[in-house]
Amino acid sequence: MIDWLDWGYFGIFLLMVLENVIPPVPSEVIMSVGGIAAGQGKMNFAFLVAAGTLGCAVGNLFWWEIGRRYGYERLKPMVDRWGRWLTMDWEDVERLRSFFDRWGGATVFVFRFMPIGRTVISIPAGLLHMPFWRFVAYTTAGSLVWNTILVGVGFWLGTNFETIDHWIAPGVTAIIVLALLAYVWRIATWKPRARR
């Protein structure tokens, strides 16, 4: 088993904080391998999920706070200058704010299940001033479901990381490739509002 499991629940917590501050650290690996340990009786399933979920909540607060301090109003010069690469006008930002005012909590919750965007969604939540406790509640709820699934997969497969990686890695890779292709297509076809 991987050495960081020797750190126990604190190691899981710390790695999940890092996973949300430095997105390339994969939660799929951390929590699934933890699930293997739980399946072998080396860790408690509920404590493992709790440690991972707490780590997610704390890690996501890092990006939420950066977004909150920056504030969406200060985005306007960047959107005006780089709108082509962001594929948005300022009117799109205003529409996004209206959407977030109404559906921000559900959006944060759903994004906790996305292989990409799971951490990034914390930035617009902060930029658009989602209230602290609302953000924490939806982040914790979504992370709890996601971590329970990942630990359950490890617990169920229960033998080795290669088995889990065989099932999870292709799906994650496919979603990332599709997202990149969608972004390239959007850049190629996007026109500023003034030219529409």
Coordinates of N, CA, C and O in Angstrom, one line a residue:
M1 N 0.8 -1.2 0.0 CA 0.0 0.0 0.0 C 0.9 1.2 0.0 O 2.0 1.2 0.4
I2 N 0.4 2.3 -0.5 CA 1.1 3.6 -0.6 C 1.5 4.1 0.8 O 0.7 4.1 1.7
D3 N 2.7 4.7 0.9 CA 3.3 5.1 2.1 C 2.4 6.2 2.9 O 2.4 6.2 4.1
W4 N 1.7 7.1 2.1 CA 1.0 8.1 2.8 C -0.2 7.6 3.6 O -0.7 8.3 4.5
L5 N -0.5 6.3 3.4 CA -1.6 5.7 4.2 C -1.1 5.5 5.7 O -1.9 5.4 6.6
D6 N 0.2 5.5 5.8 CA 0.8 5.4 7.2 C 0.5 6.6 8.0 O 0.5 6.6 9.2
W7 N 0.1 7.7 7.3 CA -0.2 9.0 8.0 C -1.7 8.9 8.5 O -2.1 9.8 9.2
G8 N -2.4 7.9 8.1 CA -3.8 7.7 8.6 C -4.7 8.8 8.1 O -4.6 9.3 7.0
Y9 N -5.7 9.1 8.9 CA -6.8 10.0 8.5 C -6.2 11.4 8.3 O -6.7 12.1 7.4
F10 N -5.2 11.8 9.0 CA -4.6 13.1 8.8 C -4.0 13.2 7.5 O -4.0 14.2 6.8
G11 N -3.3 12.1 7.0 CA -2.7 12.1 5.7 C -3.8 12.2 4.6 O -3.5 12.9 3.6
I12 N -4.9 11.5 4.8 CA -6.0 11.7 3.8 C -6.5 13.1 3.8 O -6.7 13.7 2.7
F13 N -6.7 13.7 5.0 CA -7.2 15.1 5.1 C -6.2 16.0 4.3 O -6.6 16.8 3.5
L14 N -4.9 15.9 4.6 CA -3.9 16.7 4.1 C -3.8 16.6 2.5 O -3.8 17.6 1.8
L15 N -3.9 15.4 2.0 CA -3.8 15.1 0.6 C -5.0 15.7 -0.1 O -4.9 16.2 -1.2
M16 N -6.2 15.6 0.5 CA -7.4 16.1 -0.1 C -7.4 17.7 -0.1 O -8.0 18.3 -1.0
V17 N -6.8 18.3 1.0 CA -6.6 19.7 0.9 C -5.8 20.1 -0.3 O -6.1 21.0 -1.1
L18 N -4.6 19.4 -0.4 CA -3.7 19.7 -1.5 C -4.4 19.4 -2.9 O -4.2 20.1 -3.9
E19 N -5.2 18.4 -3.0 CA -5.9 18.0 -4.2 C -6.8 19.2 -4.7 O -7.0 19.4 -5.9
N20 N -7.3 19.9 -3.7 CA -8.2 21.1 -4.1 C -7.4 22.4 -4.3 O -7.9 23.3 -4.9
V21 N -6.2 22.5 -3.7 CA -5.4 23.7 -3.9 C -4.5 23.5 -5.2 O -4.3 24.4 -5.9
I22 N -4.1 22.3 -5.4 CA -3.2 22.0 -6.6 C -4.0 20.9 -7.3 O -3.7 19.7 -7.1
P23 N -4.9 21.2 -8.2 CA -5.8 20.3 -8.9 C -5.2 19.0 -9.5 O -5.8 18.0 -9.5
P24 N -3.9 19.0 -10.0 CA -3.4 17.8 -10.6 C -3.3 16.6 -9.6 O -3.2 15.5 -10.0
V25 N -3.3 16.9 -8.3 CA -3.3 15.8 -7.3 C -4.7 15.1 -7.4 O -5.7 15.8 -7.1
P26 N -4.8 13.8 -7.8 CA -6.1 13.2 -8.1 C -6.8 12.7 -6.9 O -6.3 11.7 -6.2
S27 N -8.0 13.2 -6.6 CA -8.8 12.6 -5.5 C -9.2 11.2 -5.8 O -9.4 10.4 -4.9
E28 N -9.4 10.8 -7.1 CA -9.8 9.5 -7.5 C -8.8 8.5 -6.9 O -9.2 7.4 -6.5
V29 N -7.5 8.8 -7.0 CA -6.5 7.9 -6.5 C -6.5 7.9 -4.9 O -6.5 6.8 -4.3
I30 N -6.5 9.1 -4.4 CA -6.4 9.2 -2.9 C -7.5 8.4 -2.2 O -7.2 7.5 -1.4
M31 N -8.7 8.7 -2.6 CA -9.9 8.1 -1.9 C -10.1 6.7 -2.3 O -10.5 5.9 -1.4
S32 N -9.8 6.3 -3.5 CA -10.0 4.9 -3.9 C -9.0 4.0 -3.2 O -9.3 2.9 -2.8
V33 N -7.7 4.4 -3.2 CA -6.7 3.6 -2.5 C -7.0 3.6 -1.0 O -6.9 2.5 -0.3
G34 N -7.6 4.7 -0.4 CA -8.0 4.7 0.9 C -9.2 3.6 1.1 O -9.2 2.9 2.1
G35 N -10.0 3.5 0.1 CA -11.1 2.6 0.1 C -10.6 1.1 0.1 O -11.1 0.2 0.8
I36 N -9.5 0.9 -0.6 CA -8.8 -0.4 -0.6 C -8.4 -0.7 0.9 O -8.6 -1.9 1.4
A37 N -7.8 0.3 1.5 CA -7.3 0.1 2.9 C -8.5 -0.2 3.8 O -8.4 -1.1 4.7
A38 N -9.6 0.5 3.6 CA -10.8 0.2 4.4 C -11.3 -1.2 4.1 O -11.7 -1.9 5.1
G39 N -11.3 -1.6 2.9 CA -11.7 -3.0 2.6 C -10.8 -4.1 3.2 O -11.3 -5.2 3.5
Q40 N -9.6 -3.7 3.5 CA -8.7 -4.7 4.1 C -8.7 -4.5 5.6 O -7.9 -5.1 6.3
G41 N -9.6 -3.7 6.1 CA -9.7 -3.5 7.6 C -8.6 -2.6 8.2 O -8.5 -2.5 9.4
K42 N -7.9 -1.9 7.4 CA -6.8 -1.0 7.9 C -7.3 0.4 8.2 O -6.6 1.2 8.9
M43 N -8.5 0.8 7.7 CA -9.1 2.1 7.9 C -10.6 1.9 8.1 O -11.1 0.9 7.6
N44 N -11.2 2.9 8.8 CA -12.6 2.9 9.0 C -13.3 3.6 7.8 O -12.9 4.8 7.5
F45 N -14.3 3.0 7.2 CA -14.9 3.6 6.0 C -15.4 5.0 6.3 O -15.2 6.0 5.6
A46 N -16.2 5.2 7.4 CA -16.8 6.4 7.7 C -15.8 7.5 8.1 O -15.9 8.7 7.6
F47 N -14.8 7.1 8.9 CA -13.7 8.1 9.2 C -13.0 8.5 8.0 O -12.6 9.7 7.9
L48 N -12.7 7.6 7.1 CA -12.0 7.9 5.8 C -12.8 8.9 5.0 O -12.2 9.9 4.5
V49 N -14.1 8.7 4.8 CA -14.9 9.6 4.1 C -15.0 11.0 4.7 O -14.9 12.0 4.1
A50 N -15.1 11.0 6.1 CA -15.1 12.2 6.8 C -13.8 13.0 6.6 O -13.9 14.3 6.4
A51 N -12.7 12.4 6.8 CA -11.4 13.0 6.6 C -11.2 13.6 5.2 O -10.8 14.8 5.0
G52 N -11.6 12.8 4.2 CA -11.5 13.3 2.8 C -12.4 14.5 2.5 O -12.1 15.4 1.9
T53 N -13.6 14.4 3.1 CA -14.6 15.5 2.9 C -14.2 16.8 3.5 O -14.3 17.9 3.0
L54 N -13.7 16.6 4.8 CA -13.2 17.8 5.5 C -12.0 18.5 4.7 O -11.9 19.7 4.6
G55 N -11.1 17.6 4.2 CA -10.0 18.1 3.4 C -10.5 18.9 2.1 O -10.0 19.9 1.8
C56 N -11.5 18.3 1.5 CA -12.1 19.0 0.3 C -12.7 20.4 0.7 O -12.4 21.3 -0.1
A57 N -13.4 20.4 1.8 CA -14.0 21.7 2.2 C -13.0 22.7 2.5 O -13.1 23.9 2.0
V58 N -11.9 22.4 3.2 CA -10.9 23.3 3.6 C -10.1 23.7 2.3 O -9.8 24.9 2.1
G59 N -9.7 22.8 1.4 CA -9.0 23.1 0.2 C -9.7 24.0 -0.7 O -9.2 25.0 -1.3
N60 N -11.1 23.8 -0.8 CA -11.8 24.7 -1.7 C -12.0 26.1 -1.2 O -12.2 27.0 -2.0
L61 N -11.9 26.2 0.1 CA -12.0 27.6 0.7 C -10.8 28.5 0.2 O -11.0 29.7 0.1
F62 N -9.7 27.9 -0.1 CA -8.5 28.6 -0.6 C -8.9 29.4 -1.9 O -8.7 30.6 -2.0
W63 N -9.5 28.7 -2.9 CA -9.9 29.3 -4.1 C -11.1 30.2 -4.0 O -11.2 31.3 -4.7
W64 N -12.0 29.9 -3.1 CA -13.2 30.7 -2.9 C -12.7 32.1 -2.3 O -13.2 33.1 -2.7
E65 N -11.8 32.0 -1.4 CA -11.3 33.3 -0.8 C -10.5 34.1 -1.8 O -10.7 35.3 -1.8
I66 N -9.7 33.5 -2.6 CA -9.0 34.3 -3.7 C -10.1 35.0 -4.6 O -9.9 36.2 -4.9
G67 N -11.1 34.2 -5.0 CA -12.1 34.8 -5.8 C -12.9 35.9 -5.1 O -13.1 37.0 -5.7
R68 N -13.2 35.7 -3.8 CA -13.9 36.7 -3.0 C -13.1 38.0 -2.9 O -13.6 39.1 -3.0
R69 N -11.8 37.9 -2.6 CA -11.0 39.1 -2.5 C -10.8 39.8 -3.8 O -10.7 41.0 -3.8
Y70 N -10.7 39.1 -4.9 CA -10.6 39.7 -6.2 C -11.9 40.4 -6.6 O -11.8 41.6 -7.0
G71 N -13.0 39.8 -6.5 CA -14.3 40.3 -6.8 C -14.5 40.4 -8.3 O -13.6 40.7 -9.1
Y72 N -15.7 40.1 -8.7 CA -16.0 40.0 -10.2 C -16.0 41.3 -10.9 O -15.7 41.4 -12.1
E73 N -16.2 42.4 -10.1 CA -16.1 43.7 -10.8 C -14.8 44.0 -11.4 O -14.7 44.7 -12.4
R74 N -13.7 43.5 -10.8 CA -12.4 43.7 -11.3 C -12.0 42.9 -12.5 O -10.9 43.0 -13.1
L75 N -13.0 42.0 -12.9 CA -12.7 41.2 -14.1 C -12.9 41.9 -15.4 O -12.4 41.5 -16.5
K76 N -13.6 43.1 -15.4 CA -14.0 43.7 -16.6 C -12.9 44.0 -17.5 O -12.9 43.7 -18.7
P77 N -11.8 44.6 -17.1 CA -10.6 44.9 -18.0 C -10.1 43.6 -18.6 O -9.7 43.6 -19.8
M78 N -10.1 42.5 -17.8 CA -9.5 41.3 -18.3 C -10.5 40.7 -19.4 O -10.0 40.2 -20.4
V79 N -11.8 40.8 -19.1 CA -12.8 40.3 -20.1 C -12.7 41.1 -21.4 O -12.8 40.6 -22.5
D80 N -12.6 42.4 -21.2 CA -12.5 43.3 -22.4 C -11.3 43.0 -23.2 O -11.4 43.0 -24.5
R81 N -10.2 42.6 -22.6 CA -9.0 42.4 -23.3 C -8.9 41.0 -23.8 O -8.4 40.7 -24.9
W82 N -9.2 40.0 -23.0 CA -9.0 38.6 -23.3 C -10.3 37.9 -23.6 O -10.4 36.6 -23.6
G83 N -11.4 38.6 -23.9 CA -12.7 38.0 -24.1 C -12.7 36.9 -25.2 O -13.4 35.9 -25.0
R84 N -11.8 37.0 -26.2 CA -11.7 36.0 -27.2 C -11.4 34.7 -26.7 O -11.9 33.6 -27.0
W85 N -10.3 34.7 -25.8 CA -9.9 33.4 -25.2 C -10.7 32.9 -24.1 O -10.8 31.7 -23.8
L86 N -11.4 33.8 -23.5 CA -12.4 33.4 -22.4 C -13.7 33.0 -23.0 O -14.6 32.5 -22.4
T87 N -13.9 33.4 -24.3 CA -15.1 33.2 -25.1 C -16.3 33.8 -24.3 O -17.4 33.2 -24.2
M88 N -16.2 35.0 -23.9 CA -17.3 35.7 -23.2 C -17.1 37.2 -23.3 O -16.0 37.7 -23.4
D89 N -18.3 37.9 -23.3 CA -18.3 39.4 -23.1 C -18.7 39.7 -21.7 O -19.1 38.8 -20.9
W90 N -18.6 41.0 -21.4 CA -19.0 41.4 -20.0 C -20.5 41.0 -19.7 O -20.9 40.7 -18.6
E91 N -21.3 41.1 -20.8 CA -22.8 40.7 -20.6 C -22.9 39.3 -20.2 O -23.8 38.9 -19.4
D92 N -22.0 38.4 -20.7 CA -22.0 37.0 -20.2 C -21.7 36.9 -18.8 O -22.2 36.1 -18.1
V93 N -20.7 37.7 -18.3 CA -20.4 37.7 -16.9 C -21.6 38.1 -16.0 O -21.9 37.5 -15.0
E94 N -22.3 39.2 -16.5 CA -23.5 39.6 -15.7 C -24.5 38.5 -15.7 O -25.2 38.3 -14.7
R95 N -24.7 37.8 -16.8 CA -25.7 36.8 -16.9 C -25.2 35.6 -15.9 O -26.1 35.0 -15.3
L96 N -23.9 35.4 -15.9 CA -23.4 34.3 -15.0 C -23.7 34.7 -13.6 O -24.0 33.8 -12.7
R97 N -23.6 36.0 -13.2 CA -23.8 36.4 -11.9 C -25.3 36.2 -11.5 O -25.6 35.7 -10.4
S98 N -26.2 36.5 -12.4 CA -27.6 36.3 -12.2 C -27.9 34.8 -12.0 O -28.7 34.4 -11.1
F99 N -27.3 34.0 -12.8 CA -27.4 32.5 -12.7 C -26.9 32.1 -11.3 O -27.6 31.3 -10.7
F100 N -25.8 32.5 -10.9 CA -25.2 32.1 -9.7 C -26.0 32.6 -8.5 O -26.1 31.9 -7.5
D101 N -26.6 33.7 -8.6 CA -27.4 34.2 -7.5 C -28.6 33.2 -7.2 O -29.0 33.0 -6.1
R102 N -29.1 32.7 -8.3 CA -30.2 31.8 -8.2 C -29.8 30.3 -8.0 O -30.4 29.6 -7.2
W103 N -28.8 29.8 -8.8 CA -28.5 28.4 -8.8 C -27.1 28.1 -8.4 O -26.6 27.0 -8.6
G104 N -26.4 29.0 -7.8 CA -25.0 28.8 -7.4 C -24.8 27.7 -6.5 O -23.8 26.9 -6.7
G105 N -25.6 27.5 -5.5 CA -25.5 26.3 -4.6 C -25.5 25.0 -5.3 O -24.7 24.1 -5.1
A106 N -26.6 24.8 -6.1 CA -26.7 23.6 -6.9 C -25.6 23.4 -7.8 O -25.1 22.3 -8.0
T107 N -25.1 24.5 -8.4 CA -24.0 24.4 -9.4 C -22.7 23.9 -8.7 O -22.0 23.0 -9.2
V108 N -22.4 24.5 -7.5 CA -21.2 24.0 -6.7 C -21.4 22.6 -6.4 O -20.4 21.8 -6.5
F109 N -22.6 22.2 -5.9 CA -22.8 20.8 -5.6 C -22.5 19.8 -6.7 O -21.8 18.9 -6.6
V110 N -23.1 20.1 -7.9 CA -22.9 19.3 -9.1 C -21.5 19.2 -9.5 O -21.0 18.1 -9.9
F111 N -20.8 20.4 -9.5 CA -19.4 20.4 -10.0 C -18.5 19.6 -9.1 O -17.4 19.3 -9.5
R112 N -18.9 19.2 -7.9 CA -18.0 18.4 -7.1 C -17.9 17.0 -7.6 O -17.0 16.2 -7.2
F113 N -18.7 16.6 -8.6 CA -18.6 15.3 -9.3 C -17.8 15.3 -10.6 O -17.7 14.3 -11.2
M114 N -17.4 16.5 -11.0 CA -16.7 16.6 -12.3 C -15.2 16.4 -12.2 O -14.6 16.9 -11.3
P115 N -14.7 15.5 -13.1 CA -13.2 15.3 -13.1 C -12.4 16.6 -13.3 O -11.3 16.7 -12.8
I116 N -13.0 17.5 -14.1 CA -12.3 18.8 -14.3 C -13.4 19.8 -13.9 O -14.6 19.6 -14.1
G117 N -13.0 20.9 -13.2 CA -13.9 21.9 -12.8 C -14.3 21.8 -11.4 O -14.9 22.7 -10.8
R118 N -14.0 20.6 -10.7 CA -14.4 20.4 -9.4 C -13.8 21.5 -8.4 O -14.5 21.9 -7.5
T119 N -12.5 21.8 -8.7 CA -11.9 22.9 -7.9 C -12.2 24.2 -8.5 O -12.4 25.2 -7.7
V120 N -12.1 24.3 -9.8 CA -12.3 25.6 -10.5 C -13.6 26.3 -10.1 O -13.6 27.6 -10.0
I121 N -14.6 25.6 -9.8 CA -15.9 26.2 -9.6 C -15.9 27.1 -8.3 O -16.7 28.0 -8.1
S122 N -14.9 26.9 -7.4 CA -14.8 27.7 -6.2 C -14.4 29.1 -6.5 O -14.8 30.0 -5.8
I123 N -13.7 29.3 -7.7 CA -13.3 30.7 -8.0 C -14.5 31.6 -8.4 O -14.7 32.6 -7.8
P124 N -15.4 31.1 -9.3 CA -16.6 32.0 -9.6 C -17.5 32.1 -8.4 O -18.1 33.1 -8.2
A125 N -17.5 31.1 -7.5 CA -18.3 31.2 -6.3 C -17.8 32.3 -5.5 O -18.6 33.1 -4.9
G126 N -16.5 32.4 -5.4 CA -15.9 33.5 -4.6 C -16.0 34.9 -5.3 O -16.4 35.9 -4.7
L127 N -15.7 34.9 -6.6 CA -15.8 36.1 -7.4 C -17.2 36.7 -7.3 O -17.4 37.9 -7.2
L128 N -18.3 35.9 -7.3 CA -19.6 36.3 -7.4 C -20.2 36.4 -5.9 O -21.4 36.5 -5.8
H129 N -19.3 36.3 -5.0 CA -19.7 36.6 -3.5 C -20.7 35.6 -3.0 O -21.7 36.1 -2.3
M130 N -20.6 34.3 -3.3 CA -21.5 33.4 -2.7 C -21.2 33.4 -1.2 O -20.1 33.4 -0.8
P131 N -22.3 33.5 -0.3 CA -22.0 33.5 1.1 C -21.2 32.3 1.6 O -21.4 31.2 1.1
F132 N -20.4 32.6 2.6 CA -19.5 31.6 3.1 C -20.2 30.3 3.5 O -19.8 29.2 3.1
W133 N -21.2 30.4 4.4 CA -21.8 29.2 4.9 C -22.6 28.4 3.8 O -22.6 27.2 3.8
R134 N -23.1 29.1 2.8 CA -23.8 28.5 1.7 C -22.7 27.7 0.9 O -23.0 26.6 0.5
F135 N -21.6 28.4 0.6 CA -20.6 27.7 -0.2 C -20.1 26.5 0.6 O -19.9 25.4 0.0
V136 N -19.8 26.6 1.9 CA -19.3 25.5 2.6 C -20.3 24.3 2.7 O -19.9 23.1 2.5
A137 N -21.6 24.6 2.8 CA -22.6 23.6 2.9 C -22.7 22.8 1.6 O -22.7 21.6 1.6
Y138 N -22.7 23.5 0.4 CA -22.9 22.8 -0.8 C -21.6 22.1 -1.2 O -21.6 21.0 -1.8
T139 N -20.4 22.7 -0.9 CA -19.2 22.0 -1.1 C -19.0 20.7 -0.3 O -18.6 19.7 -0.8
T140 N -19.4 20.8 1.0 CA -19.3 19.7 1.9 C -20.3 18.6 1.4 O -19.9 17.4 1.3
A141 N -21.5 18.9 1.1 CA -22.5 17.9 0.6 C -22.0 17.2 -0.7 O -22.1 16.0 -0.7
G142 N -21.6 18.0 -1.6 CA -21.1 17.4 -2.9 C -19.9 16.5 -2.7 O -19.8 15.4 -3.3
S143 N -18.9 17.0 -1.9 CA -17.7 16.3 -1.6 C -18.0 15.0 -0.9 O -17.4 14.0 -1.1
L144 N -19.0 15.1 0.1 CA -19.4 13.9 0.8 C -19.9 12.8 -0.1 O -19.4 11.6 0.0
V145 N -20.7 13.1 -1.0 CA -21.2 12.1 -2.0 C -20.1 11.6 -2.9 O -19.9 10.4 -3.0
W146 N -19.3 12.5 -3.4 CA -18.2 12.1 -4.3 C -17.2 11.2 -3.6 O -16.8 10.1 -4.1
N147 N -16.8 11.5 -2.4 CA -15.8 10.7 -1.6 C -16.4 9.4 -1.2 O -15.7 8.4 -1.2
T148 N -17.7 9.4 -0.9 CA -18.3 8.1 -0.5 C -18.3 7.1 -1.7 O -18.0 5.9 -1.6
I149 N -18.5 7.7 -2.9 CA -18.5 6.9 -4.1 C -17.1 6.3 -4.4 O -16.9 5.1 -4.6
L150 N -16.1 7.2 -4.3 CA -14.7 6.8 -4.5 C -14.2 5.8 -3.5 O -13.6 4.8 -3.9
V151 N -14.5 6.0 -2.2 CA -14.1 5.0 -1.2 C -14.9 3.7 -1.4 O -14.3 2.6 -1.3
G152 N -16.1 3.8 -1.8 CA -16.9 2.6 -2.1 C -16.4 1.8 -3.2 O -16.3 0.6 -3.1
V153 N -15.9 2.5 -4.3 CA -15.3 1.8 -5.4 C -14.0 1.0 -4.9 O -13.8 -0.2 -5.2
G154 N -13.2 1.7 -4.1 CA -12.0 1.1 -3.6 C -12.3 -0.1 -2.7 O -11.7 -1.2 -2.7
F155 N -13.3 0.1 -1.8 CA -13.7 -0.9 -0.9 C -14.3 -2.1 -1.6 O -14.0 -3.3 -1.3
W156 N -15.1 -1.9 -2.7 CA -15.7 -3.0 -3.4 C -14.7 -3.7 -4.3 O -14.7 -5.0 -4.2
L157 N -13.8 -3.0 -5.0 CA -12.8 -3.7 -5.8 C -11.8 -4.3 -4.9 O -11.3 -5.4 -5.2
G158 N -11.4 -3.5 -3.9 CA -10.7 -4.0 -2.7 C -9.3 -4.7 -2.9 O -8.8 -5.2 -1.9
T159 N -8.7 -4.8 -4.1 CA -7.5 -5.6 -4.2 C -6.3 -4.7 -4.5 O -5.3 -4.7 -3.7
N160 N -6.3 -4.0 -5.6 CA -5.1 -3.2 -5.9 C -5.5 -2.0 -6.7 O -6.6 -1.9 -7.3
F161 N -4.6 -1.0 -6.7 CA -4.8 0.2 -7.4 C -4.9 0.0 -8.9 O -5.7 0.7 -9.6
E162 N -4.2 -0.9 -9.5 CA -4.3 -1.1 -10.9 C -5.7 -1.4 -11.4 O -6.1 -1.0 -12.5
T163 N -6.4 -2.2 -10.6 CA -7.8 -2.5 -11.0 C -8.7 -1.3 -11.0 O -9.4 -1.1 -12.0
I164 N -8.5 -0.4 -10.0 CA -9.3 0.9 -10.0 C -8.9 1.8 -11.1 O -9.7 2.3 -11.9
D165 N -7.6 1.9 -11.3 CA -7.1 2.8 -12.4 C -7.6 2.3 -13.8 O -7.8 3.1 -14.6
H166 N -7.7 1.0 -13.9 CA -8.2 0.4 -15.2 C -9.6 0.9 -15.5 O -9.9 1.2 -16.7
W167 N -10.4 1.1 -14.5 CA -11.8 1.6 -14.7 C -11.9 3.1 -14.7 O -12.7 3.7 -15.4
I168 N -11.2 3.8 -13.8 CA -11.4 5.2 -13.6 C -10.6 6.1 -14.7 O -11.2 7.0 -15.2
A169 N -9.4 5.7 -14.9 CA -8.5 6.6 -15.7 C -9.1 6.8 -17.1 O -9.1 7.9 -17.6
P170 N -9.6 5.8 -17.8 CA -10.1 6.1 -19.2 C -11.3 7.0 -19.2 O -11.4 7.9 -20.1
G171 N -12.1 6.9 -18.2 CA -13.3 7.8 -18.1 C -12.9 9.2 -17.9 O -13.4 10.1 -18.5
V172 N -12.0 9.4 -16.9 CA -11.5 10.7 -16.6 C -10.8 11.3 -17.8 O -11.0 12.5 -18.2
T173 N -9.9 10.5 -18.5 CA -9.2 11.0 -19.7 C -10.2 11.4 -20.8 O -10.0 12.5 -21.4
A174 N -11.2 10.6 -21.0 CA -12.2 10.9 -22.1 C -12.9 12.2 -21.8 O -13.1 13.1 -22.7
I175 N -13.3 12.5 -20.5 CA -14.0 13.7 -20.2 C -13.1 14.9 -20.4 O -13.5 15.9 -20.9
I176 N -11.8 14.8 -20.0 CA -10.9 15.9 -20.1 C -10.7 16.2 -21.6 O -10.7 17.4 -22.0
V177 N -10.5 15.2 -22.5 CA -10.3 15.4 -23.9 C -11.5 16.0 -24.5 O -11.4 17.0 -25.3
L178 N -12.7 15.6 -24.1 CA -14.0 16.2 -24.7 C -14.1 17.6 -24.3 O -14.5 18.5 -25.1
A179 N -13.7 17.9 -23.0 CA -13.8 19.3 -22.5 C -12.8 20.2 -23.3 O -13.2 21.3 -23.7
L180 N -11.6 19.7 -23.6 CA -10.6 20.5 -24.3 C -11.1 20.7 -25.8 O -11.0 21.8 -26.3
L181 N -11.7 19.7 -26.4 CA -12.2 19.8 -27.8 C -13.4 20.8 -27.8 O -13.5 21.6 -28.7
A182 N -14.2 20.8 -26.8 CA -15.3 21.7 -26.7 C -14.8 23.2 -26.6 O -15.4 24.1 -27.2
Y183 N -13.7 23.3 -25.8 CA -13.2 24.7 -25.6 C -12.6 25.2 -27.0 O -12.8 26.3 -27.4
V184 N -11.8 24.3 -27.7 CA -11.2 24.7 -28.9 C -12.3 25.0 -29.9 O -12.2 26.0 -30.7
W185 N -13.4 24.3 -30.0 CA -14.5 24.5 -30.9 C -15.2 25.9 -30.5 O -15.5 26.7 -31.4
R186 N -15.3 26.2 -29.2 CA -15.9 27.4 -28.8 C -15.1 28.6 -29.2 O -15.6 29.6 -29.7
I187 N -13.8 28.5 -29.1 CA -12.9 29.6 -29.5 C -13.0 29.8 -31.0 O -13.1 30.9 -31.5
A188 N -13.0 28.7 -31.7 CA -13.1 28.8 -33.2 C -14.4 29.4 -33.7 O -14.4 30.1 -34.8
T189 N -15.5 29.2 -33.0 CA -16.8 29.7 -33.5 C -17.3 30.9 -32.8 O -18.3 31.5 -33.2
W190 N -16.6 31.3 -31.7 CA -17.1 32.4 -30.9 C -17.0 33.8 -31.6 O -16.0 34.1 -32.2
K191 N -18.0 34.6 -31.5 CA -18.0 36.0 -32.0 C -18.4 36.9 -30.9 O -19.3 36.6 -30.1
P192 N -17.7 38.1 -30.8 CA -18.1 39.1 -29.8 C -19.5 39.5 -30.0 O -20.0 39.5 -31.2
R193 N -20.2 39.9 -29.0 CA -21.6 40.3 -29.1 C -21.8 41.4 -30.1 O -22.8 41.4 -30.8
A194 N -20.9 42.3 -30.2 CA -21.0 43.4 -31.2 C -21.1 42.9 -32.6 O -21.6 43.6 -33.5
R195 N -20.5 41.8 -32.9 CA -20.4 41.2 -34.3 C -21.6 40.2 -34.6 O -21.6 39.7 -35.6
R196 N -22.3 39.9 -33.5 CA -23.4 38.9 -33.7 C -24.6 39.5 -34.4 O -24.9 40.7 -34.2

